[in-house]
């Protein structure tokens, strides 16, 4: 069998596996599937979180499974396993049906392709200082996020295949159009994302310098026809000295060569390759400087401290905000698995560092009392895998008390029984704690027409409120609810406490 | 230019002009709102004589036996379900809670009723609810999904396509409302299965309040007239049979509960056709267990009785009480 045929089988297998994991990251199907496997095997996630947290979380040891083949064969991940790379390859195959001459020109190496190394440098420096930003462009995180927030809801709209109650995601269109843009760029520059932007590709490119095998051209057989460039995915110059860091090991050149001059060779001659990425020291330093300044620029906004946003209510089990941002890779698996649709991708609510990180929007949903799925699927521990007992503060966790996401506050000017003498208390009805954190006081009021009216007015007991937000979700004052949960009083933070007693 | 080509080009342009004109005239000034005729829920009730048993109470410890005894006192399941019927069972699965907490209909009760329907020869049994919490996890954690599927019934989840505007014409639901109509579309019989629960606003949630689970849309505004809306339910739907399961009674912190100490044993199952009578009995039982809390009677029972939708004086009908 031809080697490219074997590659195709691998591509179909891994792309299907990824789609399967995306689909089963859901309440009814999750069971024990290792849905985080792609992210856990992603060396960029492992290295970057190791830089920020000085530890390797749970399944991230799987990254060795990808690291070792890269050190042997080069960037095979990019064209054999990466679902995002496979998507770009597929789009190129479907739409780039140009004549060989144009294809050859499109697949020549360009200086632009070094950009990814500068992106990686800036992100790595930011990571050293405690801000994990690789998730913005890590292909697995980016693709999972695109599916969770945009593609699946779009598929569900006409079919109802994905959700019972349709899930809605704020900024779904931004994530969706970003996906379309990056995929569409293949028509301008083939494999645009992989060649130009991908920080994971850059990581593997750096690592591939150690690889023992690579594509090698036999100058004696070569007639300089350049046909090997016709289907070159990486633009890695197989027609001359191979740019090892750019080669995706797609093996297309092997089959395009009419003279059998190209082979995948063990320990080839070092003088016939460009071993390192095509980067200059000055530009690398400049990129590092961007990463260096990113931290003071973002943190001096006060978004994590004094000026923290009241809307940044994090999922149950989340670490305190600075620790959270050291771990969250914005993959949005938590958002995908959340059964109530309350988890939503942030834009600037959590500062520039928190783009696409999960926050709770109680208009969309609420935090289900007996649910801890978000922490179970989090691949990096930004949301800790807490148990139901721990979340509710029962059993051995009685001392600690329940996990509070924030606190609910009444806006009496908008509350029907308070402002308008109209019965309601849906908030009390749905409050899930026992005893309820929301309680009523029966009062008798005289209406403006002089009649007496028995009325139940709601109050909140802050000792019992866990900030789940179902009261806000069910409040009939739909545009700006009469009870709202804000982040103050959340368990994960000591400096956002406001009550002496909790 | 050839004549043929001349005619072809003129004809093509002419056809597009004519097409646009006809289309525009057809669409012009159509009504802004499409007021087609709305559907209503048909009555699923079977004709009973006033000498027939209207309500049967069974006490005991064995839930399955109590369900069977109450239905058999009503005249047996064959009286209500015929061979080949499509039956919709509506449990209360409003919350994502384990069954022990008493916030949802017990799975064993649902199972017992499905088995009865099977024995009567029902062709298809659907179990449907539109819960407050996330539907799949409500059906899963309440145990109703498993019980229903084991007994051979099918769960109908509240997908958007299952909803339709129905005409209600009640006191609070004056006109139309989006309803979970999908499972009822081809149903022959409907059975309501509700637990007895304390309720923070209307004091008790029983067989009438159970039908809240068919409403969609902004249903949380109905709490502004909770007794009015509940008294609309016996007008909105006439089920074939209603089972009130007062074995695991939620006595406080309702309707959500959340603690085992909120739950008490009621040792009772009631079957009947008059929801007002059944709930009147259920409320007496709940008050007894609660130790006399709450008002003597419920606003929605009074209203429904006054509207002639049922009889809150349950003792004035033909009723049976058995111990099993």
PDB file of C-alpha atoms in Angstrom, chain A residues 26-28 160 163-166 339 366 368-370 416 422-426 428-436 456 470 474-476 478, chain B residues 96-98 130-137 140-141 157-161 199-201 209 218 220 223-224 253-259 262:
ATOM      1  CA  UNK A  26     -22.243  15.633  26.826  1.00  0.00           C
ATOM      2  CA  UNK A  27     -24.306  14.596  29.836  1.00  0.00           C
ATOM      3  CA  UNK A  28     -25.988  11.543  28.291  1.00  0.00           C
ATOM      4  CA  UNK A 160     -32.214  18.823  16.827  1.00  0.00           C
ATOM      5  CA  UNK A 163     -29.481  19.299  22.329  1.00  0.00           C
ATOM      6  CA  UNK A 164     -32.953  18.751  23.777  1.00  0.00           C
ATOM      7  CA  UNK A 165     -33.276  22.441  24.592  1.00  0.00           C
ATOM      8  CA  UNK A 166     -31.234  24.418  22.055  1.00  0.00           C
ATOM      9  CA  UNK A 339     -26.020  20.505  30.561  1.00  0.00           C
ATOM     10  CA  UNK A 366     -27.863  28.051  35.893  1.00  0.00           C
ATOM     11  CA  UNK A 368     -27.182  22.418  38.271  1.00  0.00           C
ATOM     12  CA  UNK A 369     -26.913  21.441  41.932  1.00  0.00           C
ATOM     13  CA  UNK A 370     -26.045  17.782  41.403  1.00  0.00           C
ATOM     14  CA  UNK A 416     -42.709  42.165  41.550  1.00  0.00           C
ATOM     15  CA  UNK A 422     -47.704  41.513  42.553  1.00  0.00           C
ATOM     16  CA  UNK A 423     -47.299  37.905  43.785  1.00  0.00           C
ATOM     17  CA  UNK A 424     -44.427  35.920  42.320  1.00  0.00           C
ATOM     18  CA  UNK A 425     -41.560  34.209  44.307  1.00  0.00           C
ATOM     19  CA  UNK A 426     -40.541  31.871  41.480  1.00  0.00           C
ATOM     20  CA  UNK A 428     -38.002  30.792  46.138  1.00  0.00           C
ATOM     21  CA  UNK A 429     -39.723  27.915  44.363  1.00  0.00           C
ATOM     22  CA  UNK A 430     -36.659  26.915  42.376  1.00  0.00           C
ATOM     23  CA  UNK A 431     -33.996  27.591  45.032  1.00  0.00           C
ATOM     24  CA  UNK A 432     -32.401  24.132  45.328  1.00  0.00           C
ATOM     25  CA  UNK A 433     -30.807  24.172  48.771  1.00  0.00           C
ATOM     26  CA  UNK A 434     -32.472  22.633  51.811  1.00  0.00           C
ATOM     27  CA  UNK A 435     -33.416  24.721  53.656  1.00  0.00           C
ATOM     28  CA  UNK A 436     -33.878  27.202  50.819  1.00  0.00           C
ATOM     29  CA  UNK A 456     -45.175  36.968  49.979  1.00  0.00           C
ATOM     30  CA  UNK A 470     -31.356  29.349  39.119  1.00  0.00           C
ATOM     31  CA  UNK A 474     -36.184  31.787  36.368  1.00  0.00           C
ATOM     32  CA  UNK A 475     -36.916  35.414  37.305  1.00  0.00           C
ATOM     33  CA  UNK A 476     -39.713  36.669  35.043  1.00  0.00           C
ATOM     34  CA  UNK A 478     -36.270  38.910  31.691  1.00  0.00           C
TER      35      UNK A 478
ATOM     36  CA  UNK B  96     -32.782  17.030  38.688  1.00  0.00           C
ATOM     37  CA  UNK B  97     -33.036  15.056  41.924  1.00  0.00           C
ATOM     38  CA  UNK B  98     -32.689  11.472  43.065  1.00  0.00           C
ATOM     39  CA  UNK B 130     -41.035  19.456  30.201  1.00  0.00           C
ATOM     40  CA  UNK B 131     -38.996  19.879  33.394  1.00  0.00           C
ATOM     41  CA  UNK B 132     -37.687  23.045  35.028  1.00  0.00           C
ATOM     42  CA  UNK B 133     -34.141  21.653  35.173  1.00  0.00           C
ATOM     43  CA  UNK B 134     -32.313  20.140  32.198  1.00  0.00           C
ATOM     44  CA  UNK B 135     -34.641  17.462  30.755  1.00  0.00           C
ATOM     45  CA  UNK B 136     -32.200  14.629  30.137  1.00  0.00           C
ATOM     46  CA  UNK B 137     -30.628  14.855  33.565  1.00  0.00           C
ATOM     47  CA  UNK B 140     -31.993  10.253  34.325  1.00  0.00           C
ATOM     48  CA  UNK B 141     -31.486  11.209  37.968  1.00  0.00           C
ATOM     49  CA  UNK B 157     -38.009  14.811  25.501  1.00  0.00           C
ATOM     50  CA  UNK B 158     -39.175  18.408  25.065  1.00  0.00           C
ATOM     51  CA  UNK B 159     -37.379  19.169  21.801  1.00  0.00           C
ATOM     52  CA  UNK B 160     -38.412  22.494  20.238  1.00  0.00           C
ATOM     53  CA  UNK B 161     -40.234  20.636  17.456  1.00  0.00           C
ATOM     54  CA  UNK B 199     -45.135  24.187  47.612  1.00  0.00           C
ATOM     55  CA  UNK B 200     -43.751  27.539  48.703  1.00  0.00           C
ATOM     56  CA  UNK B 201     -46.428  29.624  47.011  1.00  0.00           C
ATOM     57  CA  UNK B 209     -50.118  21.301  39.343  1.00  0.00           C
ATOM     58  CA  UNK B 218     -42.528  32.366  29.760  1.00  0.00           C
ATOM     59  CA  UNK B 220     -42.766  31.629  35.188  1.00  0.00           C
ATOM     60  CA  UNK B 223     -46.924  32.626  39.582  1.00  0.00           C
ATOM     61  CA  UNK B 224     -48.537  36.043  39.617  1.00  0.00           C
ATOM     62  CA  UNK B 253     -38.963  23.115  51.491  1.00  0.00           C
ATOM     63  CA  UNK B 254     -41.129  22.386  48.460  1.00  0.00           C
ATOM     64  CA  UNK B 255     -41.363  21.997  45.613  1.00  0.00           C
ATOM     65  CA  UNK B 256     -37.633  21.241  45.403  1.00  0.00           C
ATOM     66  CA  UNK B 257     -36.952  19.599  48.782  1.00  0.00           C
ATOM     67  CA  UNK B 258     -33.328  18.628  48.841  1.00  0.00           C
ATOM     68  CA  UNK B 259     -32.999  16.776  52.128  1.00  0.00           C
ATOM     69  CA  UNK B 262     -38.008  16.965  54.135  1.00  0.00           C
TER      70      UNK B 262
END
